[in-house]
GROMACS .gro file of N, CA and C in nm:
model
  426
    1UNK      N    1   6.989  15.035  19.597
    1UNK     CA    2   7.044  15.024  19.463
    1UNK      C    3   6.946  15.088  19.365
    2UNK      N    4   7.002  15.161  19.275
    2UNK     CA    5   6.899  15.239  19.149
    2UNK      C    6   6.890  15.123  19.088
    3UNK      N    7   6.768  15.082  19.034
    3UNK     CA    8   6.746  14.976  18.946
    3UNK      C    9   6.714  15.043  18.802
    4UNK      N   10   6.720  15.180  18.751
    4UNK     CA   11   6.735  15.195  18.635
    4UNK      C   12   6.845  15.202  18.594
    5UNK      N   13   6.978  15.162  18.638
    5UNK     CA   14   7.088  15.148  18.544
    5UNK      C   15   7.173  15.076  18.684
    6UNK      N   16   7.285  14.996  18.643
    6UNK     CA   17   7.331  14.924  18.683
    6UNK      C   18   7.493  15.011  18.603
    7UNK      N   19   7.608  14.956  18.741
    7UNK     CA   20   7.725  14.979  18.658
    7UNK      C   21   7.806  14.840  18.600
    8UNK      N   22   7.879  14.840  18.473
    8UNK     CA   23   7.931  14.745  18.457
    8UNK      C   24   7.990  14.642  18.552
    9UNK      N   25   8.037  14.740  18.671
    9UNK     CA   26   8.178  14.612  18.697
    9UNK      C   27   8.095  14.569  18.827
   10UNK      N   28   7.913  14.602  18.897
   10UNK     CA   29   7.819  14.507  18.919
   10UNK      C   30   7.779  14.375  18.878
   11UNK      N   31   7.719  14.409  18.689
   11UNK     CA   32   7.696  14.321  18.664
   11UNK      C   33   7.778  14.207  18.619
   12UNK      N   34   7.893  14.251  18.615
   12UNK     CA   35   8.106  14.134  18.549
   12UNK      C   36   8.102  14.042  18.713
   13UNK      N   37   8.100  14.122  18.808
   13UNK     CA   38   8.085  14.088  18.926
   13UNK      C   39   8.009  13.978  18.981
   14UNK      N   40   7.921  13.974  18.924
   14UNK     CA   41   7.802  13.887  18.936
   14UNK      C   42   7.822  13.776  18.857
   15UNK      N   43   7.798  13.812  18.721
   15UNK     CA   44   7.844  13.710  18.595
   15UNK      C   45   7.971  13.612  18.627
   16UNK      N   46   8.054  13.652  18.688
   16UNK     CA   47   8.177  13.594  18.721
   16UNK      C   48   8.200  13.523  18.870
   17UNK      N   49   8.154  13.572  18.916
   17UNK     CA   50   8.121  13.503  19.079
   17UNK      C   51   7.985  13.346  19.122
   18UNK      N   52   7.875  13.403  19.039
   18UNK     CA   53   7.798  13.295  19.023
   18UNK      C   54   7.845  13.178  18.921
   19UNK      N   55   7.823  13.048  19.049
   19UNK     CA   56   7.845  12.960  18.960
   19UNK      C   57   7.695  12.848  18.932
   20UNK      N   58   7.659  12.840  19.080
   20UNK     CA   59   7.500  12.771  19.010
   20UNK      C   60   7.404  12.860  19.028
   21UNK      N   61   7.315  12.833  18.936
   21UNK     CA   62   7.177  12.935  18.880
   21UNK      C   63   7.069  12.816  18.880
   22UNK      N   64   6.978  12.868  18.931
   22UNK     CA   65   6.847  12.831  18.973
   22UNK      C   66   6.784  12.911  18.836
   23UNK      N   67   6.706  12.854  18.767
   23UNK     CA   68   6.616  12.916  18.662
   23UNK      C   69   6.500  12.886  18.688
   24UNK      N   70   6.397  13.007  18.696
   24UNK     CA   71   6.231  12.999  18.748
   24UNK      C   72   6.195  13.004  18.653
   25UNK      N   73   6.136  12.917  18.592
   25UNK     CA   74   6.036  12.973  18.479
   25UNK      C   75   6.108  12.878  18.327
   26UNK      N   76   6.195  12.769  18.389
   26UNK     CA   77   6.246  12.696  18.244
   26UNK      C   78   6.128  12.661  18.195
   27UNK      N   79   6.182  12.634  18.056
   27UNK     CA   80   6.102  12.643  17.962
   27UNK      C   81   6.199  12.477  17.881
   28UNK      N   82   6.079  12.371  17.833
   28UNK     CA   83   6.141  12.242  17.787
   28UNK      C   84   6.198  12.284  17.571
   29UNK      N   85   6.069  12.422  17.608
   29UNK     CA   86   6.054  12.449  17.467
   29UNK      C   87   6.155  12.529  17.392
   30UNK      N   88   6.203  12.467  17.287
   30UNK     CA   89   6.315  12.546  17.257
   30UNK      C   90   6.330  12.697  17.145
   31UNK      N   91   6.168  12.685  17.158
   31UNK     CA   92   6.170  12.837  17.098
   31UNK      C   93   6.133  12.917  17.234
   32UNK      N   94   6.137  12.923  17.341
   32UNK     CA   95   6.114  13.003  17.464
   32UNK      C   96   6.245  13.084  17.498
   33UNK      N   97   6.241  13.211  17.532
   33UNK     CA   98   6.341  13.285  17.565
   33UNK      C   99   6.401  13.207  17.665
   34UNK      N  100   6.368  13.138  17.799
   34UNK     CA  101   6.447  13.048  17.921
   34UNK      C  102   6.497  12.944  17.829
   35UNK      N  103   6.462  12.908  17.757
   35UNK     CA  104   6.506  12.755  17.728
   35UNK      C  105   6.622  12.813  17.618
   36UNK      N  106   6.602  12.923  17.568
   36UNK     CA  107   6.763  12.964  17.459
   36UNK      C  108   6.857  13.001  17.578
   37UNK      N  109   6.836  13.118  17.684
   37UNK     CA  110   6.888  13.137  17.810
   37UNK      C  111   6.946  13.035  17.907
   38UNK      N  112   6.907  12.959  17.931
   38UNK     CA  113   6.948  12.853  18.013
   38UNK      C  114   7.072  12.729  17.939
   39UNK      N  115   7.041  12.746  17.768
   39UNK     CA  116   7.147  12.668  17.671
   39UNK      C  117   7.259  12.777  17.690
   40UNK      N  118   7.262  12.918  17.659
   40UNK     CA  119   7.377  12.986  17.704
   40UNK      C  120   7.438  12.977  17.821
   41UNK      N  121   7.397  13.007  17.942
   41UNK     CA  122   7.430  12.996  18.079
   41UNK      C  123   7.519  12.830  18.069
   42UNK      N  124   7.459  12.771  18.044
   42UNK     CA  125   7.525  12.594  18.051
   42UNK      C  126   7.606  12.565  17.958
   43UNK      N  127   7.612  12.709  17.811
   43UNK     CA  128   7.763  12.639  17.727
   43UNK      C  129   7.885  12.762  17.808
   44UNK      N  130   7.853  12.838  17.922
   44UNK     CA  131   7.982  12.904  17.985
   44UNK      C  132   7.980  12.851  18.071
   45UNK      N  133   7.955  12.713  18.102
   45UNK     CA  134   8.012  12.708  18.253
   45UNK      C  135   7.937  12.678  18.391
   46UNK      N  136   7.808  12.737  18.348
   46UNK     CA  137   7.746  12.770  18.472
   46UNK      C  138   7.658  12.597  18.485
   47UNK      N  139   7.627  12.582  18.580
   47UNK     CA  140   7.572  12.493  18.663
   47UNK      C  141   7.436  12.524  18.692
   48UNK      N  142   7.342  12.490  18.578
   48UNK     CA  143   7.185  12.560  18.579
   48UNK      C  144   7.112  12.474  18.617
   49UNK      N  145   6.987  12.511  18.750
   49UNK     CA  146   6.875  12.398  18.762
   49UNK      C  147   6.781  12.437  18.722
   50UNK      N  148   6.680  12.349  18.657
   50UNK     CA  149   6.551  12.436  18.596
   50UNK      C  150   6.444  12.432  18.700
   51UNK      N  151   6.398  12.492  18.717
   51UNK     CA  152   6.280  12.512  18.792
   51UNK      C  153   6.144  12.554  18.724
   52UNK      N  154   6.004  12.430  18.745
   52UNK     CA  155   5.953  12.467  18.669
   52UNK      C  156   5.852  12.332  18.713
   53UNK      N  157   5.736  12.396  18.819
   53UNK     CA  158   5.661  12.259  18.874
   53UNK      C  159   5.556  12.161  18.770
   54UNK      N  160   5.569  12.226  18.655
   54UNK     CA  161   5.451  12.145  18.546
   54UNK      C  162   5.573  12.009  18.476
   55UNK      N  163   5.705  12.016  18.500
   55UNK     CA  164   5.791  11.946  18.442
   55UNK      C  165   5.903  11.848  18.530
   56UNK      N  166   5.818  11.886  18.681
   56UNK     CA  167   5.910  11.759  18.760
   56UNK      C  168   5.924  11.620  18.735
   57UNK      N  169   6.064  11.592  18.768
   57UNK     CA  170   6.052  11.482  18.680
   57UNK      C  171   6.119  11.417  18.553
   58UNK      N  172   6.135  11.550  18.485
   58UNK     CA  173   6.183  11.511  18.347
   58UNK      C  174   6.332  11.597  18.366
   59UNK      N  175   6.356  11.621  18.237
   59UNK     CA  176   6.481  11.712  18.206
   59UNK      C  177   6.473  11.878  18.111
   60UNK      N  178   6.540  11.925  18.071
   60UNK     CA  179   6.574  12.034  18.032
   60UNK      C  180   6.696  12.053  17.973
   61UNK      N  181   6.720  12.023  17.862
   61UNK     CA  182   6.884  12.050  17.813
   61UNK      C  183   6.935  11.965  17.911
   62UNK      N  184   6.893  11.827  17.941
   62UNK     CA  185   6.952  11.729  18.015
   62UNK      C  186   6.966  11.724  18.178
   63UNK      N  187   6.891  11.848  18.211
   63UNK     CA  188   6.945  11.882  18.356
   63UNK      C  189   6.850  11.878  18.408
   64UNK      N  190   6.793  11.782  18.562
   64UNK     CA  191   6.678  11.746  18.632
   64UNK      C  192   6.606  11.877  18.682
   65UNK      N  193   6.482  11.837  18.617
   65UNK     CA  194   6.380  11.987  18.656
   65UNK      C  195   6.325  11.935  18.793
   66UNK      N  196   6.322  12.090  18.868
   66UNK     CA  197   6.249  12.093  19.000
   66UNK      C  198   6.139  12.167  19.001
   67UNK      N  199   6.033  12.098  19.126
   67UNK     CA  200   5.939  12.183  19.093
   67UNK      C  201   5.975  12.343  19.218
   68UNK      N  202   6.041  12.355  19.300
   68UNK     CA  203   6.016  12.480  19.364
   68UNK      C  204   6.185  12.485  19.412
   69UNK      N  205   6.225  12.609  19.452
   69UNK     CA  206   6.345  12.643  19.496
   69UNK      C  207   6.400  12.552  19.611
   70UNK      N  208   6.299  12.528  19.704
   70UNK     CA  209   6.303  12.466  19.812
   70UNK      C  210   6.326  12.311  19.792
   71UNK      N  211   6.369  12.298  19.681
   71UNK     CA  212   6.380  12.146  19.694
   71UNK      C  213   6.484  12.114  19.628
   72UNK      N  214   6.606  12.210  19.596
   72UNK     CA  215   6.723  12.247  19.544
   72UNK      C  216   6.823  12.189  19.655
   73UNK      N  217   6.888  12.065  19.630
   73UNK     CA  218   6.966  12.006  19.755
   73UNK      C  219   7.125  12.074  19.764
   74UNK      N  220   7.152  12.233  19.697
   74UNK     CA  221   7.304  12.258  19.743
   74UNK      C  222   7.227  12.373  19.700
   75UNK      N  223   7.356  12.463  19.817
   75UNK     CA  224   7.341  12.631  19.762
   75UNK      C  225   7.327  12.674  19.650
   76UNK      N  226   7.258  12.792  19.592
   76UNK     CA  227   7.326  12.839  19.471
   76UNK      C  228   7.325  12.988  19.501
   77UNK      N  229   7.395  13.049  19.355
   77UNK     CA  230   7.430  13.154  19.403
   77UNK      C  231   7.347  13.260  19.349
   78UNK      N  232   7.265  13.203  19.243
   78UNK     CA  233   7.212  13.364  19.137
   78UNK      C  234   7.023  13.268  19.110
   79UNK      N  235   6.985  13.311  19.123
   79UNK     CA  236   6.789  13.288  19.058
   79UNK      C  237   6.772  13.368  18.981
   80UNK      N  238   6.783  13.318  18.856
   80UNK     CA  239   6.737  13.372  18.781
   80UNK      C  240   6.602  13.372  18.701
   81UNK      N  241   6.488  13.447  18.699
   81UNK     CA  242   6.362  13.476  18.693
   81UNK      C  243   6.306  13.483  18.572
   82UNK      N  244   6.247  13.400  18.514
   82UNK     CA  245   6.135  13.415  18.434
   82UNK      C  246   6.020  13.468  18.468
   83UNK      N  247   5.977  13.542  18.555
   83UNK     CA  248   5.843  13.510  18.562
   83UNK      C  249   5.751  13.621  18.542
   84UNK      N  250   5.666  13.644  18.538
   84UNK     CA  251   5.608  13.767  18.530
   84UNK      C  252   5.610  13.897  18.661
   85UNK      N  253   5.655  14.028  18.654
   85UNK     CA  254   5.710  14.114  18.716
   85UNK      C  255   5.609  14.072  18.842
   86UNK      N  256   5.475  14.032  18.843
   86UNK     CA  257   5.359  14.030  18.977
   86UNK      C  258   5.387  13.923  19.045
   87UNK      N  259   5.507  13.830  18.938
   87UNK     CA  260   5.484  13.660  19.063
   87UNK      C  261   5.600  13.722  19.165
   88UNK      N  262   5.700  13.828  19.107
   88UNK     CA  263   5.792  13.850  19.203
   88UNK      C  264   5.796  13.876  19.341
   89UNK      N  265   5.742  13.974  19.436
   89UNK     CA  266   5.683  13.960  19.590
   89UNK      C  267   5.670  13.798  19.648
   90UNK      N  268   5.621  13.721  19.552
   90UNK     CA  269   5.589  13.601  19.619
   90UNK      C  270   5.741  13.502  19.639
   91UNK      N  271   5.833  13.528  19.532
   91UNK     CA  272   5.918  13.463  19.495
   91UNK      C  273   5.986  13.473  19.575
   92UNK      N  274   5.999  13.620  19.586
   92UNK     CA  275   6.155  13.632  19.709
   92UNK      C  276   6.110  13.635  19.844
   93UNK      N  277   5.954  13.628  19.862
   93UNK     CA  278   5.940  13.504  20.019
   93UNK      C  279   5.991  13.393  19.999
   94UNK      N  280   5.966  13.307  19.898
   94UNK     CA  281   6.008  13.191  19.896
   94UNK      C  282   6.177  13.180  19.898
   95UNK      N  283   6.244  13.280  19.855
   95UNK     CA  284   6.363  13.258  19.838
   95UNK      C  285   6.438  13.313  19.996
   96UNK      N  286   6.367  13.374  20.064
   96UNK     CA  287   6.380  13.443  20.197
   96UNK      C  288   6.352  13.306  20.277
   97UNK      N  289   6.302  13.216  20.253
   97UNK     CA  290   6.235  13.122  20.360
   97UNK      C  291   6.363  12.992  20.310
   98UNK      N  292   6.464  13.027  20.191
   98UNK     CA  293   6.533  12.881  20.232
   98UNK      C  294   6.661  12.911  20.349
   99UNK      N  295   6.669  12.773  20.341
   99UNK     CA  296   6.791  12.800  20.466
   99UNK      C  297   6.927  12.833  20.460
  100UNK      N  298   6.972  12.820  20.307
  100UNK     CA  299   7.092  12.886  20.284
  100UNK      C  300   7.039  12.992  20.122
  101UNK      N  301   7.033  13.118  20.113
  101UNK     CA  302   7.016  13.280  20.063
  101UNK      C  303   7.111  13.270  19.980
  102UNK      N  304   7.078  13.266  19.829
  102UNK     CA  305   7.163  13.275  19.715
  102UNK      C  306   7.195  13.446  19.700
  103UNK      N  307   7.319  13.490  19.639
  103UNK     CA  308   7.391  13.593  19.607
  103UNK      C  309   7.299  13.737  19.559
  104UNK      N  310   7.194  13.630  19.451
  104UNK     CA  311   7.157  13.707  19.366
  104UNK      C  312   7.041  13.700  19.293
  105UNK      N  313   6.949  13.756  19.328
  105UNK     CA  314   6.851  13.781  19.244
  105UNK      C  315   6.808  13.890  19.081
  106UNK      N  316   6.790  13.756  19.010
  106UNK     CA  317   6.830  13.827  18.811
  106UNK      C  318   6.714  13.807  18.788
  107UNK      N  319   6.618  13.904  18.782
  107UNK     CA  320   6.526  13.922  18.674
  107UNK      C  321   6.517  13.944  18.544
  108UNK      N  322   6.424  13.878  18.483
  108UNK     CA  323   6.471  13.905  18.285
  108UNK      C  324   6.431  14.009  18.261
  109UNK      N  325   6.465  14.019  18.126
  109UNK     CA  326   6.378  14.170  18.094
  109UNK      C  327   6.227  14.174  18.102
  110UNK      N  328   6.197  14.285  18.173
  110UNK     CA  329   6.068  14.309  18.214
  110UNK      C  330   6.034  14.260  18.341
  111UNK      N  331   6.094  14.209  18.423
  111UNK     CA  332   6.132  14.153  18.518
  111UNK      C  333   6.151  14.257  18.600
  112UNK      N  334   6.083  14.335  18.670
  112UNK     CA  335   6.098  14.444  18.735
  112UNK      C  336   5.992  14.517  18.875
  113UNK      N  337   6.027  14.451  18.963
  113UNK     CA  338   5.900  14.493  19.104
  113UNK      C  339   6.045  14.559  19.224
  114UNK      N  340   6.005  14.694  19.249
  114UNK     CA  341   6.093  14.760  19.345
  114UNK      C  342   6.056  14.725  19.452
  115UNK      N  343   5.961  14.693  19.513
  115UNK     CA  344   5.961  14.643  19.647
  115UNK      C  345   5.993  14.569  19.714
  116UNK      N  346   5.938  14.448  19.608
  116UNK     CA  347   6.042  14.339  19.632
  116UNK      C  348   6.188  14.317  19.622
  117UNK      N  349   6.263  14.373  19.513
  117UNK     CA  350   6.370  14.429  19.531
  117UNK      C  351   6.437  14.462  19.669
  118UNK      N  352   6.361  14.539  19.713
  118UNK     CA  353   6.404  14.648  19.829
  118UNK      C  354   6.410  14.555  19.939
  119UNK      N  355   6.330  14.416  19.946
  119UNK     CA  356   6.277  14.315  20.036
  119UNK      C  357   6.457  14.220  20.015
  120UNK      N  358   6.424  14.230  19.922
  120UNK     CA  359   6.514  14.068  19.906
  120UNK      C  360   6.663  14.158  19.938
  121UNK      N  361   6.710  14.307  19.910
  121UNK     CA  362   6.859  14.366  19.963
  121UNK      C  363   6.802  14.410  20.083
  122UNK      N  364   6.734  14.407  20.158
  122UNK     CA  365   6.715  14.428  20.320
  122UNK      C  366   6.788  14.298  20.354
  123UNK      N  367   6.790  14.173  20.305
  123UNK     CA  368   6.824  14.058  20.358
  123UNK      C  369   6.983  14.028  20.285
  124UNK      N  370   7.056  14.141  20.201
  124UNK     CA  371   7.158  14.109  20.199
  124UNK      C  372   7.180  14.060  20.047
  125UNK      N  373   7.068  14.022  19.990
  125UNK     CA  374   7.064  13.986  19.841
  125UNK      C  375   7.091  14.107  19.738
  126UNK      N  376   7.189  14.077  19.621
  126UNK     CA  377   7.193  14.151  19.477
  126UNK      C  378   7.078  14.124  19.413
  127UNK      N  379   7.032  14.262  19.379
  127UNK     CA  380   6.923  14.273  19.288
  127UNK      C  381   6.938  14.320  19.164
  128UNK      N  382   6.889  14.230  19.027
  128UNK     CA  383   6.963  14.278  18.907
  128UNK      C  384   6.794  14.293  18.838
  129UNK      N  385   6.710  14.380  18.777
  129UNK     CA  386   6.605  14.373  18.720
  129UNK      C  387   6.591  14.459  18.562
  130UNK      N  388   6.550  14.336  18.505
  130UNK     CA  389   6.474  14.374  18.369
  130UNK      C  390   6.655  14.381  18.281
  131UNK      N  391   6.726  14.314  18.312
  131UNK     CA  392   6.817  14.254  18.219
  131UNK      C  393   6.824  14.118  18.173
  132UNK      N  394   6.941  14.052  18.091
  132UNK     CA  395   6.935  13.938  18.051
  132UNK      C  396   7.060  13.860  18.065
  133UNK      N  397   7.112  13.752  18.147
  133UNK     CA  398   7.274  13.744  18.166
  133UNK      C  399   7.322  13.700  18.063
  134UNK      N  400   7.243  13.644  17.900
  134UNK     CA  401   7.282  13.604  17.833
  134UNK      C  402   7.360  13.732  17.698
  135UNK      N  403   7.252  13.866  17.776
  135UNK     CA  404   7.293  14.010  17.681
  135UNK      C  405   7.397  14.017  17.771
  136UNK      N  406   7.406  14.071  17.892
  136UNK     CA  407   7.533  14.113  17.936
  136UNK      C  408   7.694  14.030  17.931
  137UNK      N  409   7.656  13.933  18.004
  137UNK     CA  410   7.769  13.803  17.922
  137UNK      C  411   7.874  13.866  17.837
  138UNK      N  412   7.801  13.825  17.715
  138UNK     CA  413   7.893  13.888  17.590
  138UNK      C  414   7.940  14.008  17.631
  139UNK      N  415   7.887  14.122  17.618
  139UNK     CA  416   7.906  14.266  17.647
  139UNK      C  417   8.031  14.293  17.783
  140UNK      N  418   8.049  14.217  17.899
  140UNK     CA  419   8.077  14.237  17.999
  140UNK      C  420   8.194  14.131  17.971
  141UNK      N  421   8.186  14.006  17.950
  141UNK     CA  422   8.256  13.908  17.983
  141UNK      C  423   8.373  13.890  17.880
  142UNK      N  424   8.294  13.911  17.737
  142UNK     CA  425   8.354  13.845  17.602
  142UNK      C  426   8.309  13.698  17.553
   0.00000   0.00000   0.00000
């Protein structure tokens, strides 16, 4: 997949097919780009877990924070990534090592490592990098 441009009816595809989202990198704070992101994702619909090991325990826009992917008790379909473009390699081992392989891997903007990329669609995974599902959404969805 070219990861400098994506075609629309990829990313409608995606947007519309995922229903739970794993969020790396929530944020409790509500001036944080995840924590405005994750209030969008949850007023369309979507079924968001936060992920975020300094905050196990508590909540997030009401919804029980986890500390690692692996401890997510039902499939999901999309991870979506906060994290900085270098934690990525590590991530999608971790996301390679659960026992049921979500749809899709969404990096935010700036969110962008090709190798890993290239790692996580060897195994069958969508790779979306250095967008935002809360920009496309609108744009794609309405």
């Amino acid at each position: 997949m070219n990861h400098d441009a994506y075609p629309d009816y990829y990313l409608a595809d995606i947007l519309r097919s995922a229903k739970t989202i794993a969020l790396v990198g929530a944020s409790p704070n509500a001036e944080r780009p995840s924590h405005r992101v994750m209030a969008f994702l949850l007023r369309k619909g979507y079924r968001v877990i936060p992920i975020n090991p300094g905050h196990v325990g508590k909540t997030i826009l009401d919804q029980p924070v986890v500390g690692r992917l692996a401890d997510i008790q039902e499939p999901i379909d999309m991870v979506d990534v906060f994290r900085a473009a270098d934690a990525l390699p590590a991530l999608v081992d971790e996301i390679l090592a659960l026992e049921t392989l979500p749809k899709v891997i969404w990096g935010q903007l700036s969110v962008r490592h090709d190798a890993a990329a290239t790692k996580a669609e060897a195994a069958g995974i969508k790779v979306v990098m250095d967008r935002c599902p809360a920009m496309e959404y609108p744009r794609l969805i309405g």
